[in-house]
Amino acid sequence: MPSESYLEPDYFVGDVNATNFTLCDDTSELRIAFISIGSCLSVLGCMFNGILLYIFLGKTQRSYPFQTFLAFLDFMLCALYIHCFGLLALSVEYKNALLYNFVMDSNVISLVMSRIVQLAIPYTLIANSAEKLTMILGFDCESKYSLRLRIGVIILLSATVTLLRINGLYLFYIFEDDNCEYFHRKYLSSHQEEVQKWTTFENVLTFFHTFVSFVLLVAFNIVVVAKLRVQHRRTRRQSTSPAQLFSSTTARVQAAQEIREQQHKIRCAVKTTVVIISAYLACNLCNFVLYSLETFRREWIMEGNGGFKPFYVIISDVGSNLFVFSSTIRIFIYYKYNAEIKKLIREMWLVNFIITHIRPLKTDALLKMDRADV
């Protein structure tokens, strides 16, 4: 079963009908460390994406439908990580049977939701890149028709990824091993006959999710940067034309300002492209390794009792944390390259408090150092 989802760690069991099958080992300290890091990142991710949703839905002057939907997906990704990993670890550590049963009994639904979210994220990024391209080409993206069209794309995308991933409800189930200690007896497993039935479909979908979406995202961003460069050259030629050279000082200043704005857009587009693609590539690198192992060298990752080997679990956890990390840091990308979002974030009372109280302290400290040097 292709494991593009972060919810298929060592709680996932392949063949539960094997003779004398049991998988009751405690979670390793290394895996606990990964889960702790991922849980902390997820808490921050929920906070940051909650802030983005608050800004996008009620504070911005222009509409950001794709960015709003992406923030919602990132919030869900982080919340699902907390539910499936953080709460499960707490329930096992503090022997809370009610919390343990709640998390494990809802694990199939959480797995399906995570697969839907992870499939939707790259194509939302692609749609966002396509929107940037239409803006560069001069189309009006603020009209009511354009807004309805983008909302329609989001609805169509949501319905499509849900239909493609809803089969997980029939593929997975919770297996309970009575031979294990109470807080290690439930595992996420799969119906082998259903897995075989959906193998080709899952392989094709994983290929599109892992490779095709990344290629499309790279292509769209390259085209966006290229179009911005063409606009920049056109603006420069216009500003250095004989008519401009013999025009008034005000006109020359205005032309120079346009050039600076175009250069700034190019730099921001290039940096944003590098950050988004690098984060997405880092996430999918682990998925590519896992997918390759599961497809071509499955015996390398399977234990004799049907469970996964430790290195496979470690790679899965690294991929999980990278996914959460990329969803958490997106607010800083907006803060860096979107002037309107940056202004709205700085106007929030907590951020404004930090800016007004921390910066003066740093300034006073520097002044004292200067006086001391004198």
mmCIF file of C-alpha atoms in Angstrom, residues 177-352:
data_model
loop_
_atom_site.group_PDB
_atom_site.id
_atom_site.type_symbol
_atom_site.label_atom_id
_atom_site.label_comp_id
_atom_site.label_asym_id
_atom_site.label_seq_id
_atom_site.Cartn_x
_atom_site.Cartn_y
_atom_site.Cartn_z
ATOM 1 C CA ASP A 177 -4.458 -7.984 19.655
ATOM 2 C CA ASP A 178 -5.545 -9.292 23.067
ATOM 3 C CA ASN A 179 -2.065 -10.724 23.652
ATOM 4 C CA CYS A 180 -0.625 -7.210 23.945
ATOM 5 C CA GLU A 181 -0.572 -4.826 26.873
ATOM 6 C CA TYR A 182 -3.731 -2.690 26.920
ATOM 7 C CA PHE A 183 -2.180 0.510 25.533
ATOM 8 C CA HIS A 184 -0.416 -1.325 22.693
ATOM 9 C CA ARG A 185 -3.074 -3.729 21.544
ATOM 10 C CA LYS A 186 -4.783 -1.639 18.821
ATOM 11 C CA TYR A 187 -3.223 -1.182 15.409
ATOM 12 C CA LEU A 188 -4.188 0.263 12.080
ATOM 13 C CA SER A 189 -4.428 -2.582 9.569
ATOM 14 C CA SER A 190 -5.829 -3.221 6.082
ATOM 15 C CA HIS A 191 -8.137 -5.692 4.379
ATOM 16 C CA GLN A 192 -5.801 -7.578 2.075
ATOM 17 C CA GLU A 193 -8.487 -8.439 -0.481
ATOM 18 C CA GLU A 194 -9.472 -4.757 -0.755
ATOM 19 C CA VAL A 195 -5.822 -3.725 -1.006
ATOM 20 C CA GLN A 196 -5.268 -6.080 -3.936
ATOM 21 C CA LYS A 197 -8.412 -4.779 -5.624
ATOM 22 C CA TRP A 198 -7.262 -1.150 -5.370
ATOM 23 C CA THR A 199 -3.518 -1.689 -5.954
ATOM 24 C CA THR A 200 -3.388 -0.356 -9.528
ATOM 25 C CA PHE A 201 -5.596 2.617 -8.689
ATOM 26 C CA GLU A 202 -3.481 3.519 -5.639
ATOM 27 C CA ASN A 203 -0.218 3.196 -7.585
ATOM 28 C CA VAL A 204 -1.440 5.487 -10.358
ATOM 29 C CA LEU A 205 -2.818 8.025 -7.870
ATOM 30 C CA THR A 206 0.407 7.989 -5.866
ATOM 31 C CA PHE A 207 2.388 8.571 -9.046
ATOM 32 C CA PHE A 208 0.272 11.637 -9.857
ATOM 33 C CA HIS A 209 0.436 12.857 -6.269
ATOM 34 C CA THR A 210 4.192 12.381 -5.932
ATOM 35 C CA PHE A 211 5.553 13.264 -9.373
ATOM 36 C CA VAL A 212 3.025 14.966 -11.637
ATOM 37 C CA SER A 213 1.882 17.562 -9.104
ATOM 38 C CA PHE A 214 5.480 18.555 -8.381
ATOM 39 C CA VAL A 215 6.337 18.892 -12.090
ATOM 40 C CA LEU A 216 3.240 21.043 -12.668
ATOM 41 C CA LEU A 217 4.085 23.250 -9.691
ATOM 42 C CA VAL A 218 7.647 23.763 -10.926
ATOM 43 C CA ALA A 219 6.443 24.488 -14.462
ATOM 44 C CA PHE A 220 3.847 27.047 -13.373
ATOM 45 C CA ASN A 221 6.311 28.920 -11.190
ATOM 46 C CA ILE A 222 8.967 28.958 -13.925
ATOM 47 C CA VAL A 223 6.407 30.411 -16.342
ATOM 48 C CA VAL A 224 5.352 33.025 -13.757
ATOM 49 C CA VAL A 225 8.939 34.155 -13.206
ATOM 50 C CA ALA A 226 9.598 34.211 -16.961
ATOM 51 C CA LYS A 227 6.520 36.359 -17.587
ATOM 52 C CA LEU A 228 7.573 38.764 -14.847
ATOM 53 C CA ARG A 229 10.996 39.079 -16.461
ATOM 54 C CA VAL A 230 9.381 39.853 -19.827
ATOM 55 C CA GLN A 231 7.291 42.560 -18.169
ATOM 56 C CA HIS A 232 10.407 43.962 -16.510
ATOM 57 C CA ARG A 233 12.295 44.168 -19.824
ATOM 58 C CA ARG A 234 9.313 45.835 -21.485
ATOM 59 C CA THR A 235 9.098 48.406 -18.678
ATOM 60 C CA ARG A 236 12.846 49.067 -18.897
ATOM 61 C CA ARG A 237 12.692 49.599 -22.663
ATOM 62 C CA GLN A 238 9.815 52.001 -22.231
ATOM 63 C CA SER A 239 11.634 53.967 -19.531
ATOM 64 C CA THR A 240 14.815 54.291 -21.633
ATOM 65 C CA SER A 241 13.072 55.174 -24.890
ATOM 66 C CA PRO A 242 13.913 58.565 -26.490
ATOM 67 C CA ALA A 243 10.482 59.866 -25.569
ATOM 68 C CA GLN A 244 11.127 59.121 -21.918
ATOM 69 C CA LEU A 245 14.684 60.506 -21.956
ATOM 70 C CA PHE A 246 13.436 63.874 -23.190
ATOM 71 C CA SER A 247 10.390 63.889 -20.949
ATOM 72 C CA SER A 248 9.982 65.796 -17.725
ATOM 73 C CA THR A 249 11.771 64.915 -14.502
ATOM 74 C CA THR A 250 8.495 63.712 -12.975
ATOM 75 C CA ALA A 251 7.946 61.260 -15.822
ATOM 76 C CA ARG A 252 11.505 59.882 -15.508
ATOM 77 C CA VAL A 253 11.088 59.416 -11.761
ATOM 78 C CA GLN A 254 7.800 57.599 -12.350
ATOM 79 C CA ALA A 255 9.447 55.317 -14.920
ATOM 80 C CA ALA A 256 12.290 54.525 -12.517
ATOM 81 C CA GLN A 257 9.752 53.723 -9.814
ATOM 82 C CA GLU A 258 7.996 51.276 -12.145
ATOM 83 C CA ILE A 259 11.304 49.533 -12.828
ATOM 84 C CA ARG A 260 12.013 49.177 -9.113
ATOM 85 C CA GLU A 261 8.532 47.740 -8.516
ATOM 86 C CA GLN A 262 8.976 45.201 -11.304
ATOM 87 C CA GLN A 263 12.388 44.188 -9.945
ATOM 88 C CA HIS A 264 10.892 43.783 -6.493
ATOM 89 C CA LYS A 265 8.115 41.571 -7.881
ATOM 90 C CA ILE A 266 10.689 39.390 -9.663
ATOM 91 C CA ARG A 267 12.796 38.962 -6.527
ATOM 92 C CA CYS A 268 9.747 38.133 -4.418
ATOM 93 C CA ALA A 269 8.410 35.682 -7.009
ATOM 94 C CA VAL A 270 11.763 33.922 -7.315
ATOM 95 C CA LYS A 271 12.259 33.658 -3.549
ATOM 96 C CA THR A 272 8.683 32.497 -2.981
ATOM 97 C CA THR A 273 9.078 29.901 -5.730
ATOM 98 C CA VAL A 274 12.303 28.588 -4.223
ATOM 99 C CA VAL A 275 10.808 28.343 -0.728
ATOM 100 C CA ILE A 276 7.563 26.645 -1.799
ATOM 101 C CA ILE A 277 9.210 24.197 -4.178
ATOM 102 C CA SER A 278 12.013 23.367 -1.738
ATOM 103 C CA ALA A 279 9.548 22.622 1.067
ATOM 104 C CA TYR A 280 7.356 20.547 -1.219
ATOM 105 C CA LEU A 281 10.373 18.681 -2.649
ATOM 106 C CA ALA A 282 11.678 17.924 0.849
ATOM 107 C CA CYS A 283 8.312 16.458 1.838
ATOM 108 C CA ASN A 284 7.994 14.378 -1.301
ATOM 109 C CA LEU A 285 11.585 13.132 -1.161
ATOM 110 C CA CYS A 286 10.696 10.935 1.812
ATOM 111 C CA ASN A 287 7.491 9.851 0.100
ATOM 112 C CA PHE A 288 9.454 8.965 -3.029
ATOM 113 C CA VAL A 289 11.849 6.803 -1.012
ATOM 114 C CA LEU A 290 8.993 5.088 0.828
ATOM 115 C CA TYR A 291 7.025 4.577 -2.372
ATOM 116 C CA SER A 292 10.053 3.079 -4.130
ATOM 117 C CA LEU A 293 10.762 0.706 -1.265
ATOM 118 C CA GLU A 294 7.155 -0.404 -0.950
ATOM 119 C CA THR A 295 6.835 -0.966 -4.676
ATOM 120 C CA PHE A 296 10.174 -2.546 -5.611
ATOM 121 C CA ARG A 297 11.803 -3.762 -2.378
ATOM 122 C CA ARG A 298 8.977 -4.421 0.059
ATOM 123 C CA GLU A 299 10.957 -7.219 1.740
ATOM 124 C CA TRP A 300 13.512 -4.626 2.861
ATOM 125 C CA ILE A 301 10.991 -2.802 5.039
ATOM 126 C CA MET A 302 8.960 -5.702 6.479
ATOM 127 C CA GLU A 303 9.680 -7.649 9.648
ATOM 128 C CA GLY A 304 9.010 -11.362 9.861
ATOM 129 C CA ASN A 305 5.922 -10.765 12.011
ATOM 130 C CA GLY A 306 4.332 -8.435 9.465
ATOM 131 C CA GLY A 307 5.354 -5.107 11.000
ATOM 132 C CA PHE A 308 7.617 -2.452 9.519
ATOM 133 C CA LYS A 309 11.354 -2.233 10.211
ATOM 134 C CA PRO A 310 12.624 0.652 12.380
ATOM 135 C CA PHE A 311 14.366 2.563 9.565
ATOM 136 C CA TYR A 312 11.108 2.639 7.602
ATOM 137 C CA VAL A 313 9.294 4.100 10.592
ATOM 138 C CA ILE A 314 12.047 6.711 11.015
ATOM 139 C CA ILE A 315 11.761 7.789 7.367
ATOM 140 C CA SER A 316 7.974 7.983 7.774
ATOM 141 C CA ASP A 317 8.359 10.205 10.834
ATOM 142 C CA VAL A 318 10.872 12.460 9.067
ATOM 143 C CA GLY A 319 8.413 12.857 6.197
ATOM 144 C CA SER A 320 5.614 13.579 8.646
ATOM 145 C CA ASN A 321 7.585 16.308 10.394
ATOM 146 C CA LEU A 322 8.613 17.841 7.071
ATOM 147 C CA PHE A 323 4.982 18.012 5.974
ATOM 148 C CA VAL A 324 3.997 19.680 9.226
ATOM 149 C CA PHE A 325 7.003 22.016 9.055
ATOM 150 C CA SER A 326 6.129 23.178 5.531
ATOM 151 C CA SER A 327 2.550 23.861 6.646
ATOM 152 C CA THR A 328 3.730 25.755 9.732
ATOM 153 C CA ILE A 329 6.174 28.148 8.056
ATOM 154 C CA ARG A 330 3.864 29.377 5.301
ATOM 155 C CA ILE A 331 2.763 32.349 7.415
ATOM 156 C CA PHE A 332 6.360 33.607 7.422
ATOM 157 C CA ILE A 333 6.448 33.410 3.619
ATOM 158 C CA TYR A 334 3.320 35.587 3.440
ATOM 159 C CA TYR A 335 4.788 37.958 6.035
ATOM 160 C CA LYS A 336 7.981 38.310 4.029
ATOM 161 C CA TYR A 337 6.540 38.789 0.546
ATOM 162 C CA ASN A 338 2.950 40.067 0.918
ATOM 163 C CA ALA A 339 2.795 43.678 2.100
ATOM 164 C CA GLU A 340 -0.934 43.570 2.935
ATOM 165 C CA ILE A 341 -0.645 40.372 5.003
ATOM 166 C CA LYS A 342 2.463 41.709 6.737
ATOM 167 C CA LYS A 343 0.648 44.907 7.702
ATOM 168 C CA LEU A 344 -2.363 42.990 9.068
ATOM 169 C CA ILE A 345 -0.145 40.627 11.072
ATOM 170 C CA ARG A 346 1.772 43.542 12.586
ATOM 171 C CA GLU A 347 -1.529 45.186 13.567
ATOM 172 C CA MET A 348 -2.584 42.205 15.699
ATOM 173 C CA TRP A 349 -2.404 43.150 19.361
ATOM 174 C CA LEU A 350 0.086 40.450 20.396
ATOM 175 C CA VAL A 351 2.468 41.124 17.503
ATOM 176 C CA ASN A 352 2.103 44.866 18.005
#
